[in-house]
mmCIF file of C-alpha atoms in Angstrom:
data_model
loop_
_atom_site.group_PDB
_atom_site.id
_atom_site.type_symbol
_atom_site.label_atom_id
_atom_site.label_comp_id
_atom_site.label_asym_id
_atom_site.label_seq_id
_atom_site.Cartn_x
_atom_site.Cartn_y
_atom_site.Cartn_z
ATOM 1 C CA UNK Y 1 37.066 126.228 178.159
ATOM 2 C CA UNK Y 2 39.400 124.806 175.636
ATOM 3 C CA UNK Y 3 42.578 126.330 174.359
ATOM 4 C CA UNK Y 4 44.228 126.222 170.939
ATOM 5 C CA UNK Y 5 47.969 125.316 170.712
ATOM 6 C CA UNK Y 6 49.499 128.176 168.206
ATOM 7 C CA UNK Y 7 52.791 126.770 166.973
ATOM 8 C CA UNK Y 8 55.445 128.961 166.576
ATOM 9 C CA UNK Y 9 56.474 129.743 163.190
ATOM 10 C CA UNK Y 10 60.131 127.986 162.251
ATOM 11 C CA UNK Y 11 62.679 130.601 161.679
ATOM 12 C CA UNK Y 12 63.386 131.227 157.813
ATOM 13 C CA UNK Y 13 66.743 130.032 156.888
ATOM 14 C CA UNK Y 14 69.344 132.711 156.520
ATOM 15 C CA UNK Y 15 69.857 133.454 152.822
ATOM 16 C CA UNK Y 16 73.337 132.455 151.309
ATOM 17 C CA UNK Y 17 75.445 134.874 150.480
ATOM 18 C CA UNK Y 18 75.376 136.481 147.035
ATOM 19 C CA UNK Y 19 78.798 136.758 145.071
ATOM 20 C CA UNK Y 20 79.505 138.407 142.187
ATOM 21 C CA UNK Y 21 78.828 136.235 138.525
ATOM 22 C CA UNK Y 22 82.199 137.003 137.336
ATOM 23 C CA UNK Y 23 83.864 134.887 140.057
ATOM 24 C CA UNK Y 24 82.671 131.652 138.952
ATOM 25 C CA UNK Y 25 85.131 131.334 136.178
ATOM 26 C CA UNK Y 26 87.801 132.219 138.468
ATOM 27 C CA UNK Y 27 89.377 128.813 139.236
ATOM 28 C CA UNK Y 28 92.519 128.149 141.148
ATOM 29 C CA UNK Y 29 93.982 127.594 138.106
ATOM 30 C CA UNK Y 30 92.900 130.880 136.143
ATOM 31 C CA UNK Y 31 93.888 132.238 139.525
ATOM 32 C CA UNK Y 32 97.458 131.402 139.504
ATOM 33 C CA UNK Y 33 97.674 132.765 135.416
ATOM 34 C CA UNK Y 34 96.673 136.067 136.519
ATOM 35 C CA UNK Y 35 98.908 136.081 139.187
ATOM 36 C CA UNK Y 36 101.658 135.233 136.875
ATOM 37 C CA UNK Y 37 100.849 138.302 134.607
ATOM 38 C CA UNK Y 38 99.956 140.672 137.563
ATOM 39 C CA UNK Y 39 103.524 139.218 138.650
ATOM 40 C CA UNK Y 40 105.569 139.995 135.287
ATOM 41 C CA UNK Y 41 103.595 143.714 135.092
ATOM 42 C CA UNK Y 42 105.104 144.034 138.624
ATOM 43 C CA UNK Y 43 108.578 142.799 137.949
ATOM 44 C CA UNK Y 44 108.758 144.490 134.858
ATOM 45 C CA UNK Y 45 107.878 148.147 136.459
ATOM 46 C CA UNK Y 46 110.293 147.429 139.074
ATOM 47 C CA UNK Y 47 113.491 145.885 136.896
ATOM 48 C CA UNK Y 48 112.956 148.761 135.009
ATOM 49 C CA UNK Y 49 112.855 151.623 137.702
ATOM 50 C CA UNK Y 50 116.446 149.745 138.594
ATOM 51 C CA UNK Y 51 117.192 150.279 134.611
ATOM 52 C CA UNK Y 52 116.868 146.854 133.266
ATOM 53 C CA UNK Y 53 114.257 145.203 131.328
ATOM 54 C CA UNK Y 54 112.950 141.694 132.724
ATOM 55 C CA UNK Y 55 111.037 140.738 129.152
ATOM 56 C CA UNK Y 56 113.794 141.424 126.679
ATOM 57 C CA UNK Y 57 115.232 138.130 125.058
ATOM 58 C CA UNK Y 58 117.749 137.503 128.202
ATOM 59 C CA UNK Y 59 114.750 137.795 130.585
ATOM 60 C CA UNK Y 60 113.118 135.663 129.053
ATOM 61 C CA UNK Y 61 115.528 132.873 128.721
ATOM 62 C CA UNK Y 62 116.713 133.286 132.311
ATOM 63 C CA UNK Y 63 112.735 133.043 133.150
ATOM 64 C CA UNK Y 64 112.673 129.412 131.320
ATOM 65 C CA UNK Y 65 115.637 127.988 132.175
ATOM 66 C CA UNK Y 66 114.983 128.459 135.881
ATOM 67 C CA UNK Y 67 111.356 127.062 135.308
ATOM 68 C CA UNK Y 68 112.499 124.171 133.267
ATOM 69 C CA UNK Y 69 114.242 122.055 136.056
ATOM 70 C CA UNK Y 70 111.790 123.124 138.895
ATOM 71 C CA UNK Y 71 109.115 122.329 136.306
ATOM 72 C CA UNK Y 72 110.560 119.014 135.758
ATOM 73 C CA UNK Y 73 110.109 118.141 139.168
ATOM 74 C CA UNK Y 74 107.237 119.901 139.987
ATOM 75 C CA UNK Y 75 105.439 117.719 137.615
ATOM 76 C CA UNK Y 76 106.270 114.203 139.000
ATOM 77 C CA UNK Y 77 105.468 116.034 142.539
ATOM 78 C CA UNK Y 78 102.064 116.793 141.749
ATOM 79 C CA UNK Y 79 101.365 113.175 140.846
ATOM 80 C CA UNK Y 80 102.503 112.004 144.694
ATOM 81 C CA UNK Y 81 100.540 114.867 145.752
ATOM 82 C CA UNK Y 82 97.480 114.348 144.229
ATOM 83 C CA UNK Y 83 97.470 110.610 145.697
ATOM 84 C CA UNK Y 84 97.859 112.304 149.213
ATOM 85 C CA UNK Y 85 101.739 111.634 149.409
ATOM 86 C CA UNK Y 86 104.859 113.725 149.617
ATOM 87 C CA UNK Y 87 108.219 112.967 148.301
ATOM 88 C CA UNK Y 88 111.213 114.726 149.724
ATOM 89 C CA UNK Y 89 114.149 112.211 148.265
ATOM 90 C CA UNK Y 90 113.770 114.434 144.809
ATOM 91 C CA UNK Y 91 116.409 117.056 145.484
ATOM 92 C CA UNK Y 92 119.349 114.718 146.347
ATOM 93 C CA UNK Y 93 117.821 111.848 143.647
ATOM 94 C CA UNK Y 94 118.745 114.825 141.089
ATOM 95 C CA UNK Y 95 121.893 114.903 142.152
ATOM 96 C CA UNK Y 96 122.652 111.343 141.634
ATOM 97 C CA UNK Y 97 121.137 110.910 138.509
ATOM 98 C CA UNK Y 98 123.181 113.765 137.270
ATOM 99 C CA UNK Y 99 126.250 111.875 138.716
ATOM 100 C CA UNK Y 100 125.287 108.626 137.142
ATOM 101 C CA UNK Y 101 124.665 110.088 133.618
ATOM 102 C CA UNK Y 102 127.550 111.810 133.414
ATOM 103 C CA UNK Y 103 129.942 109.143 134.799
ATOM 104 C CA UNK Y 104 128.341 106.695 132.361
ATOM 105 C CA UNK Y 105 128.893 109.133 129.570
ATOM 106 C CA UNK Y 106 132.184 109.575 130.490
ATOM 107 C CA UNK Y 107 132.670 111.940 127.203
ATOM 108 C CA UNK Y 108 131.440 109.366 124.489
ATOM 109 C CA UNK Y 109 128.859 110.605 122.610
ATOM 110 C CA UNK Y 110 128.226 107.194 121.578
ATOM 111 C CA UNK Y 111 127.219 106.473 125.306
ATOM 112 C CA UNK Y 112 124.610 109.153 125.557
ATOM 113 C CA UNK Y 113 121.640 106.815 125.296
ATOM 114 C CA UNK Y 114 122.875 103.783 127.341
ATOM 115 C CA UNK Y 115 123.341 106.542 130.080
ATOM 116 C CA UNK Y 116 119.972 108.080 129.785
ATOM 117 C CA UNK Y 117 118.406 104.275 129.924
ATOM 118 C CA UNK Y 118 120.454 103.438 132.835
ATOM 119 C CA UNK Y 119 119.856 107.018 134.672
ATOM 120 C CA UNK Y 120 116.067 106.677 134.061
ATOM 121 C CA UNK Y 121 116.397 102.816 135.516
ATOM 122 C CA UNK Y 122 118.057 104.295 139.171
ATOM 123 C CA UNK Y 123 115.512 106.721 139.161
ATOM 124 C CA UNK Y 124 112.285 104.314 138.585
ATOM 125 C CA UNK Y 125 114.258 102.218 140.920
ATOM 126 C CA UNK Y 126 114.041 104.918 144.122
ATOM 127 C CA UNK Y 127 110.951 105.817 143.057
ATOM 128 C CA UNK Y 128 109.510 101.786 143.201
ATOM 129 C CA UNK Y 129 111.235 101.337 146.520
ATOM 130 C CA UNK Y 130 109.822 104.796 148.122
ATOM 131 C CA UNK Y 131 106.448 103.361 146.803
ATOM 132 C CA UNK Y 132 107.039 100.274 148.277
ATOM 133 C CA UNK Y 133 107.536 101.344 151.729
ATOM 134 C CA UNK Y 134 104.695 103.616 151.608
ATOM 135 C CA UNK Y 135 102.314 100.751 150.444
ATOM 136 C CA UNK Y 136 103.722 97.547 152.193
ATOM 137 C CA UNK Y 137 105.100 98.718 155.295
ATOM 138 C CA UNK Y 138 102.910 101.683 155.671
ATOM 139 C CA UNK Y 139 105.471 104.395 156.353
ATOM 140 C CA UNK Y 140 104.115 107.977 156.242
ATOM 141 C CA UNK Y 141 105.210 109.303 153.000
ATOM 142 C CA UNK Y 142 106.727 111.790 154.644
ATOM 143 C CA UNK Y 143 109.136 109.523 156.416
ATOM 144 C CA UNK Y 144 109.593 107.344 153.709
ATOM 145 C CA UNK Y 145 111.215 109.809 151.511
ATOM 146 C CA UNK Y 146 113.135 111.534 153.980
ATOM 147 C CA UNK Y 147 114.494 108.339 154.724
ATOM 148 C CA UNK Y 148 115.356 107.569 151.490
ATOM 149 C CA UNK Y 149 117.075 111.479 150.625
ATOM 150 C CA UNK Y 150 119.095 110.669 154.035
ATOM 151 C CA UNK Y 151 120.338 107.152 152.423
ATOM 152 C CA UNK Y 152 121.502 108.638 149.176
ATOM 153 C CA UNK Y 153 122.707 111.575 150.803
ATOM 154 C CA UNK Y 154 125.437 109.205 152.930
ATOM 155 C CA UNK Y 155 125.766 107.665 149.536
ATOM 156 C CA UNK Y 156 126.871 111.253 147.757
ATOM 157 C CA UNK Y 157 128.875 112.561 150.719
ATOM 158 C CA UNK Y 158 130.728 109.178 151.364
ATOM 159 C CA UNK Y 159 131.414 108.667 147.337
ATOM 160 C CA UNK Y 160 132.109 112.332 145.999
ATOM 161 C CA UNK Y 161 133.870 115.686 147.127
ATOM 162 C CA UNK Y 162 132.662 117.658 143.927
ATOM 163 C CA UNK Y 163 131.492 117.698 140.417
ATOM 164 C CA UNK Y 164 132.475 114.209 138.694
ATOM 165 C CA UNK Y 165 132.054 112.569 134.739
ATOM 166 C CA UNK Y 166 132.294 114.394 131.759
ATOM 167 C CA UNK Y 167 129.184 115.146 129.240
ATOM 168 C CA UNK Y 168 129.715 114.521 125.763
ATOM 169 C CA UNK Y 169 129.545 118.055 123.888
ATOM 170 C CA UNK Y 170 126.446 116.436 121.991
ATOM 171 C CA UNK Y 171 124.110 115.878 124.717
ATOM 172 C CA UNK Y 172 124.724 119.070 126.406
ATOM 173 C CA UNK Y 173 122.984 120.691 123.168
ATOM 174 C CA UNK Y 174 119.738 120.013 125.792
ATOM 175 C CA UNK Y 175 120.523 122.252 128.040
ATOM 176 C CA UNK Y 176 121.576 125.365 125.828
ATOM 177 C CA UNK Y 177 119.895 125.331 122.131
ATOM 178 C CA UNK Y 178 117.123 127.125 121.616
ATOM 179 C CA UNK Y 179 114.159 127.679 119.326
ATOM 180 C CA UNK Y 180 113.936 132.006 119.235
ATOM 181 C CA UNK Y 181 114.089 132.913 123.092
ATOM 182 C CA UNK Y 182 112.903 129.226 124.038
ATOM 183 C CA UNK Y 183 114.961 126.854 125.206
ATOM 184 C CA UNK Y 184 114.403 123.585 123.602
ATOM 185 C CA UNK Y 185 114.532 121.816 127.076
ATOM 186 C CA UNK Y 186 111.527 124.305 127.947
ATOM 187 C CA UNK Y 187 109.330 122.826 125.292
ATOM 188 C CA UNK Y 188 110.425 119.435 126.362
ATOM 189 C CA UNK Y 189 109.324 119.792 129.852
ATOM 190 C CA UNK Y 190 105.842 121.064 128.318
ATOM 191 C CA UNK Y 191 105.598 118.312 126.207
ATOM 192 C CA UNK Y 192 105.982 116.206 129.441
ATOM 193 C CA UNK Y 193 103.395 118.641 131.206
ATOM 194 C CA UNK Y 194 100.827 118.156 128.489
ATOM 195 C CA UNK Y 195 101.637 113.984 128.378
ATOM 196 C CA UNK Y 196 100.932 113.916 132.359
ATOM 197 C CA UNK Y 197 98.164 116.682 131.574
ATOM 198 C CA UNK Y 198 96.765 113.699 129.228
ATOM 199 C CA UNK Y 199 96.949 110.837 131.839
ATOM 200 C CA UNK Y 200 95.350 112.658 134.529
ATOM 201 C CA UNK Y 201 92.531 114.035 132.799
ATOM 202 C CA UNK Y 202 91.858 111.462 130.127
ATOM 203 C CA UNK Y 203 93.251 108.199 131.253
ATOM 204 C CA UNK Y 204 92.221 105.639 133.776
ATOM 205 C CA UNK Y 205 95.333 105.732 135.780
ATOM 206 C CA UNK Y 206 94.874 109.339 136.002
ATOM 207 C CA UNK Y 207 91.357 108.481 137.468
ATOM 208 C CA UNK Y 208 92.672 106.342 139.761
ATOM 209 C CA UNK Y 209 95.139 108.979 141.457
ATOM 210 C CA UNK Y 210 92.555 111.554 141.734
ATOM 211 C CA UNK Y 211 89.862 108.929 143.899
ATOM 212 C CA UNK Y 212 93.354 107.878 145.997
ATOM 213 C CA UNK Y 213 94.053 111.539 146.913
ATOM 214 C CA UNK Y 214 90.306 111.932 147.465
ATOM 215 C CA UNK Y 215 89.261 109.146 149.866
ATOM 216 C CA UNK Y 216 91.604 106.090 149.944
ATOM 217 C CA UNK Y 217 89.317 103.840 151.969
ATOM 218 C CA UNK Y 218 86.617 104.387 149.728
ATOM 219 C CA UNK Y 219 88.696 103.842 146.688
ATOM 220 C CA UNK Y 220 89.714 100.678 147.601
ATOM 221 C CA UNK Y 221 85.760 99.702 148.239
ATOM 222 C CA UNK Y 222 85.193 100.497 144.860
ATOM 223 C CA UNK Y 223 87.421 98.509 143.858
ATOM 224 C CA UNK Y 224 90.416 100.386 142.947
ATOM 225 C CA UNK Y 225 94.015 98.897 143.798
ATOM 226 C CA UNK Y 226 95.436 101.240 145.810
ATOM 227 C CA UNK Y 227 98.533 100.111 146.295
ATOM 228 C CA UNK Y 228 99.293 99.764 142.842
ATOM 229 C CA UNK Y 229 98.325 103.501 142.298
ATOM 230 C CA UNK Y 230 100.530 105.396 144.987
ATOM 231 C CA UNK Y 231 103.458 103.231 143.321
ATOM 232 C CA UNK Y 232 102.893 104.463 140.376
ATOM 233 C CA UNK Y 233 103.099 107.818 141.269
ATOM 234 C CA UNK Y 234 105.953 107.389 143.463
ATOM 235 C CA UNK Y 235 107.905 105.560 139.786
ATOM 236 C CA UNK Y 236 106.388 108.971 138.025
ATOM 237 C CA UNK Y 237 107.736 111.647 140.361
ATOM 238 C CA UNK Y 238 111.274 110.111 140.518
ATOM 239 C CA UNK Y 239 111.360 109.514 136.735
ATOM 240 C CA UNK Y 240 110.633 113.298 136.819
ATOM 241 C CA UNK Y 241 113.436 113.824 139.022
ATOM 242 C CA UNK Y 242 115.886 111.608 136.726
ATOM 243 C CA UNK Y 243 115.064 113.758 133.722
ATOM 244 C CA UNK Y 244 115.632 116.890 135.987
ATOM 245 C CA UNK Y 245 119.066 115.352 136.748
ATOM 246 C CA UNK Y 246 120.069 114.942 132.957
ATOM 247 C CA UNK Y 247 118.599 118.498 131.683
ATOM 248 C CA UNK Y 248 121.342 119.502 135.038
ATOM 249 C CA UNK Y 249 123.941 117.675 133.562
ATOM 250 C CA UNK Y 250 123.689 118.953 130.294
ATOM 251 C CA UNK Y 251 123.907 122.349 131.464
ATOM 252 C CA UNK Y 252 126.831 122.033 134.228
ATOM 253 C CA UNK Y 253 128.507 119.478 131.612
ATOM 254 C CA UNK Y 254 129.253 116.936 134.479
ATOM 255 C CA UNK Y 255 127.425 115.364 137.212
ATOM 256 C CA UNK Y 256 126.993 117.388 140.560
ATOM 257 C CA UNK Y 257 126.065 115.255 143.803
ATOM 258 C CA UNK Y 258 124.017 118.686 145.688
ATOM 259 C CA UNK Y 259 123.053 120.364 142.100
ATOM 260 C CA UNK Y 260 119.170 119.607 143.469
ATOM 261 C CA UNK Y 261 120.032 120.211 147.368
ATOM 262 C CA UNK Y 262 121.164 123.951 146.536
ATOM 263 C CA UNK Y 263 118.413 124.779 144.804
ATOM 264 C CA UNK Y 264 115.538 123.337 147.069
ATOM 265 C CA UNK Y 265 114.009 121.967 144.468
ATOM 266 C CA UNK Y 266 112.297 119.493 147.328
ATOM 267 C CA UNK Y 267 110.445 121.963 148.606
ATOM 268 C CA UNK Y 268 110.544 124.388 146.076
ATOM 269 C CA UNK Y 269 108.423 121.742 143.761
ATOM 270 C CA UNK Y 270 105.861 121.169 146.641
ATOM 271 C CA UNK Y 271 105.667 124.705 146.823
ATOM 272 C CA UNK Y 272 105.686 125.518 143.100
ATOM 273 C CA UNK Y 273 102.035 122.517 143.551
ATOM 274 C CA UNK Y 274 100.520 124.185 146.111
ATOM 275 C CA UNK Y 275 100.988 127.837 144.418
ATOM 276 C CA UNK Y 276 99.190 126.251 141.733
ATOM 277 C CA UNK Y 277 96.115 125.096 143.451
ATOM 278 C CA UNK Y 278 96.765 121.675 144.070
ATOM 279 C CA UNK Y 279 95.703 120.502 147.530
ATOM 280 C CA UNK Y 280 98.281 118.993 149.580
ATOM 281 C CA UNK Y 281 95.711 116.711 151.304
ATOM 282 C CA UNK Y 282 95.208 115.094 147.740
ATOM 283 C CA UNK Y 283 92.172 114.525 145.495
ATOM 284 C CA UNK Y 284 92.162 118.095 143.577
ATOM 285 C CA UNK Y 285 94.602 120.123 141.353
ATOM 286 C CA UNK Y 286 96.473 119.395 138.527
ATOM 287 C CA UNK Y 287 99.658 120.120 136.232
ATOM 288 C CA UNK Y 288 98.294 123.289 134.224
ATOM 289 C CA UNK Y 289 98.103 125.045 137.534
ATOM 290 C CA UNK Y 290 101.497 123.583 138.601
ATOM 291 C CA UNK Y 291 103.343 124.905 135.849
ATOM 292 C CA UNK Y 292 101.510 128.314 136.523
ATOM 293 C CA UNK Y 293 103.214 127.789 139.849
ATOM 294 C CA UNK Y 294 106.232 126.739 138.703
ATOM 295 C CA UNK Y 295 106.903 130.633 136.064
ATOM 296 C CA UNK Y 296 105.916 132.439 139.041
ATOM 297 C CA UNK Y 297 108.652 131.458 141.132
ATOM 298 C CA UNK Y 298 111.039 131.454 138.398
ATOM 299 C CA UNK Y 299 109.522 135.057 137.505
ATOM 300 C CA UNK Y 300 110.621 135.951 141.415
ATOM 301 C CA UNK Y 301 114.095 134.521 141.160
ATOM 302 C CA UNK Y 302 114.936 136.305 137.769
ATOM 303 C CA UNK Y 303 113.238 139.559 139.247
ATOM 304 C CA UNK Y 304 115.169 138.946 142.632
ATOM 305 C CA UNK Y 305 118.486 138.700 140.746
ATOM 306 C CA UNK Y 306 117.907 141.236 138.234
ATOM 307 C CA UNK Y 307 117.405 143.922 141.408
ATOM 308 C CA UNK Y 308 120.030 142.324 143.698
ATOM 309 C CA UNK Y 309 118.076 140.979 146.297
ATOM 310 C CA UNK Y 310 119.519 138.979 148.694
ATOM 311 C CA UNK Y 311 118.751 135.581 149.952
ATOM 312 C CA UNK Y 312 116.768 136.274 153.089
ATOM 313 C CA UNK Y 313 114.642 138.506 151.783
ATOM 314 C CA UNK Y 314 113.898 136.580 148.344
ATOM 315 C CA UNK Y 315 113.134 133.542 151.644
ATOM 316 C CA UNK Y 316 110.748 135.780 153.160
ATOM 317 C CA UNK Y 317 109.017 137.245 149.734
ATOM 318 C CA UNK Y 318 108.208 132.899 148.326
ATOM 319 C CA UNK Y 319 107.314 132.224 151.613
ATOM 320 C CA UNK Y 320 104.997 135.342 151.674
ATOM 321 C CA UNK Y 321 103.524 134.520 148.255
ATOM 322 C CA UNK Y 322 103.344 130.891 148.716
ATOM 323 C CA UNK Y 323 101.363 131.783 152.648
ATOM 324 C CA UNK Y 324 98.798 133.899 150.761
ATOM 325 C CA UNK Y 325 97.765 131.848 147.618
ATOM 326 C CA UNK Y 326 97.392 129.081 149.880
ATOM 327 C CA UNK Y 327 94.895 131.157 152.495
ATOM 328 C CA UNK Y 328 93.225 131.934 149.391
ATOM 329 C CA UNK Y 329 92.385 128.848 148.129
ATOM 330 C CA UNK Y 330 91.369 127.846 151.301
ATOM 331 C CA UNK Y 331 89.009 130.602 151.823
ATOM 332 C CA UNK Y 332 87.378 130.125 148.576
ATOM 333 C CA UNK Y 333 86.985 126.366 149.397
ATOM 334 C CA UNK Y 334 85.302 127.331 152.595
ATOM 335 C CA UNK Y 335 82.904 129.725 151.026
ATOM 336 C CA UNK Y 336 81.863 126.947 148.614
ATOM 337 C CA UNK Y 337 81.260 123.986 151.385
ATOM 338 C CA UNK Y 338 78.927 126.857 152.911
#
């Protein structure tokens, strides 16, 4: 008597999950934008339950004058970082550049734009070398830079006890005129934003960074010099940090060698990329969310100040902030791959 096999029927796959329409527009970037308001709602309820407003015209100011040197350098950041690189020189490269302007200034007007050329040449240099050691001797970013912030560090501390140079009274226009309550150094560093906004998103070089960060190997099978790309945005971020350290010396009216060191803006830029959805690991992000990034921390500080916060606990409330967006992201990225 003869028997028939019965196969078993395959178990149906499990259905993916079902999320809401609505969320589909909701990009890191839009993410970090309604942060930023849900942010300035906050502040504003609780500067004002202290008394003060946080949007009148002095707010406002304070708001973009702290986000125009962190968004200075935040921008050249998120170039390394979107190639898959870090640079931590930035904070004590300000400082130099600062030094170097103002020093070459010396108080002559008529030596404003020999400075600027010559403060903008030290910081392509740094920026060529760092990318150079990355590239050719294949020294993790991260060491590379640190390296070079330790070198001009010794540099700073063996050279200068203080502020040093003088800024001519016509350059330092920069740092305080305004159009209304914006600065006009704001709507310079937005001009940058929207030139690198351009040359990631429309040009080839911009292409080129975004396959780097991605996969390197693979870049370089298609044909792409690598090299020649993570240099590139190693000469971008410290040109970004030389215009960071001129904007400082306009406001201080002299050259300071730790003006960047005080302020973290090292890590406060790689934080102020991250916040804005920008993944550290490279090949995703880009400068609208950065600057996003960049008036939320800025928001903080002016918040933090307005209600007399002190240090450790403003610390402890970035940190905070800058721990969540990033679990966010990464959930989100993990629900898509699924």
């Amino acid at each position: 008597m003869s028997t028939t096999a019965v196969r078993p029927r395959p178990a149906a796959a499990p259905r993916p999950e079902r999320r809401p329409k609505w969320t589909s527009w909701l990009s890191p970037t839009v993410a970090v934008y309604l942060a930023l308001v849900l942010v300035l709602v906050a502040g504003s309820v609780v500067v004002g339950a202290r008394g003060g407003v946080l949007l009148d015209q002095g707010g406002i100011l304070n708001i973009l004058t702290r986000a125009t040197a962190l968004g200075l350098v935040a921008i050249g950041q998120t170039m390394v970082i979107l190639a898959g690189k870090l640079d931590l020189s930035v904070a004590y490269l300000i400082g130099l550049c600062s030094l170097v302007a103002a020093e070459t200034m010396a108080g002559d007007p008529a030596r404003i734009v020999p400075a600027v050329l010559l403060t903008l040449a030290v910081a392509a240099g740094v920026g060529l070398v760092n990318g150079l050691i990355v590239t050719r001797l294949k020294v993790n970013a991260f060491i590379a830079t640190l390296g070079m912030a330790l070198v001009i560090r010794g540099y700073l501390e063996n050279g200068y006890t203080g502020p040093a140079g003088d800024v001519p009274r016509a350059f330092q226009h920069l740092g305080y005129d305004r159009i209304g309550p914006v600065p006009v150094s704001t709507l310079l560093m937005l001009g940058l934003a929207a030139l690198a906004w351009w040359y990631l998103t429309r040009g080839r070089g911009g292409y080129h960074l975004y396959a780097v960060g991605g996969d390197e190997d693979v870049a370089r099978l298609s044909g792409i010099r690598t090299g020649r790309v993570v240099v590139t945005a190693h000469v971008l971020c410290s040109l970004a940090a030389g215009l960071a350290g001129l904007f400082l010396a306009s406001r201080l009216g002299s050259g300071a060698p730790y003006v960047g060191v005080d302020a973290g803006y090292d890590l406060e830029s790689i934080a102020a990329v991250v916040l804005g959805g920008t993944l550290l690991a490279g090949g995703r992000g880009g400068v609208v969310g950065t600057i996003g990034g960049v008036l939320i921390l800025a928001t903080l500080d002016t918040i933090f100040d307005d209600i007399g916060l002190n240090s450790f606990v403003k610390d402890v409330v970035r940190g905070v902030v800058l721990i969540v967006a990033v679990a966010l992201y990464a959930r989100r990225r993990m629900r898509r791959a699924a």
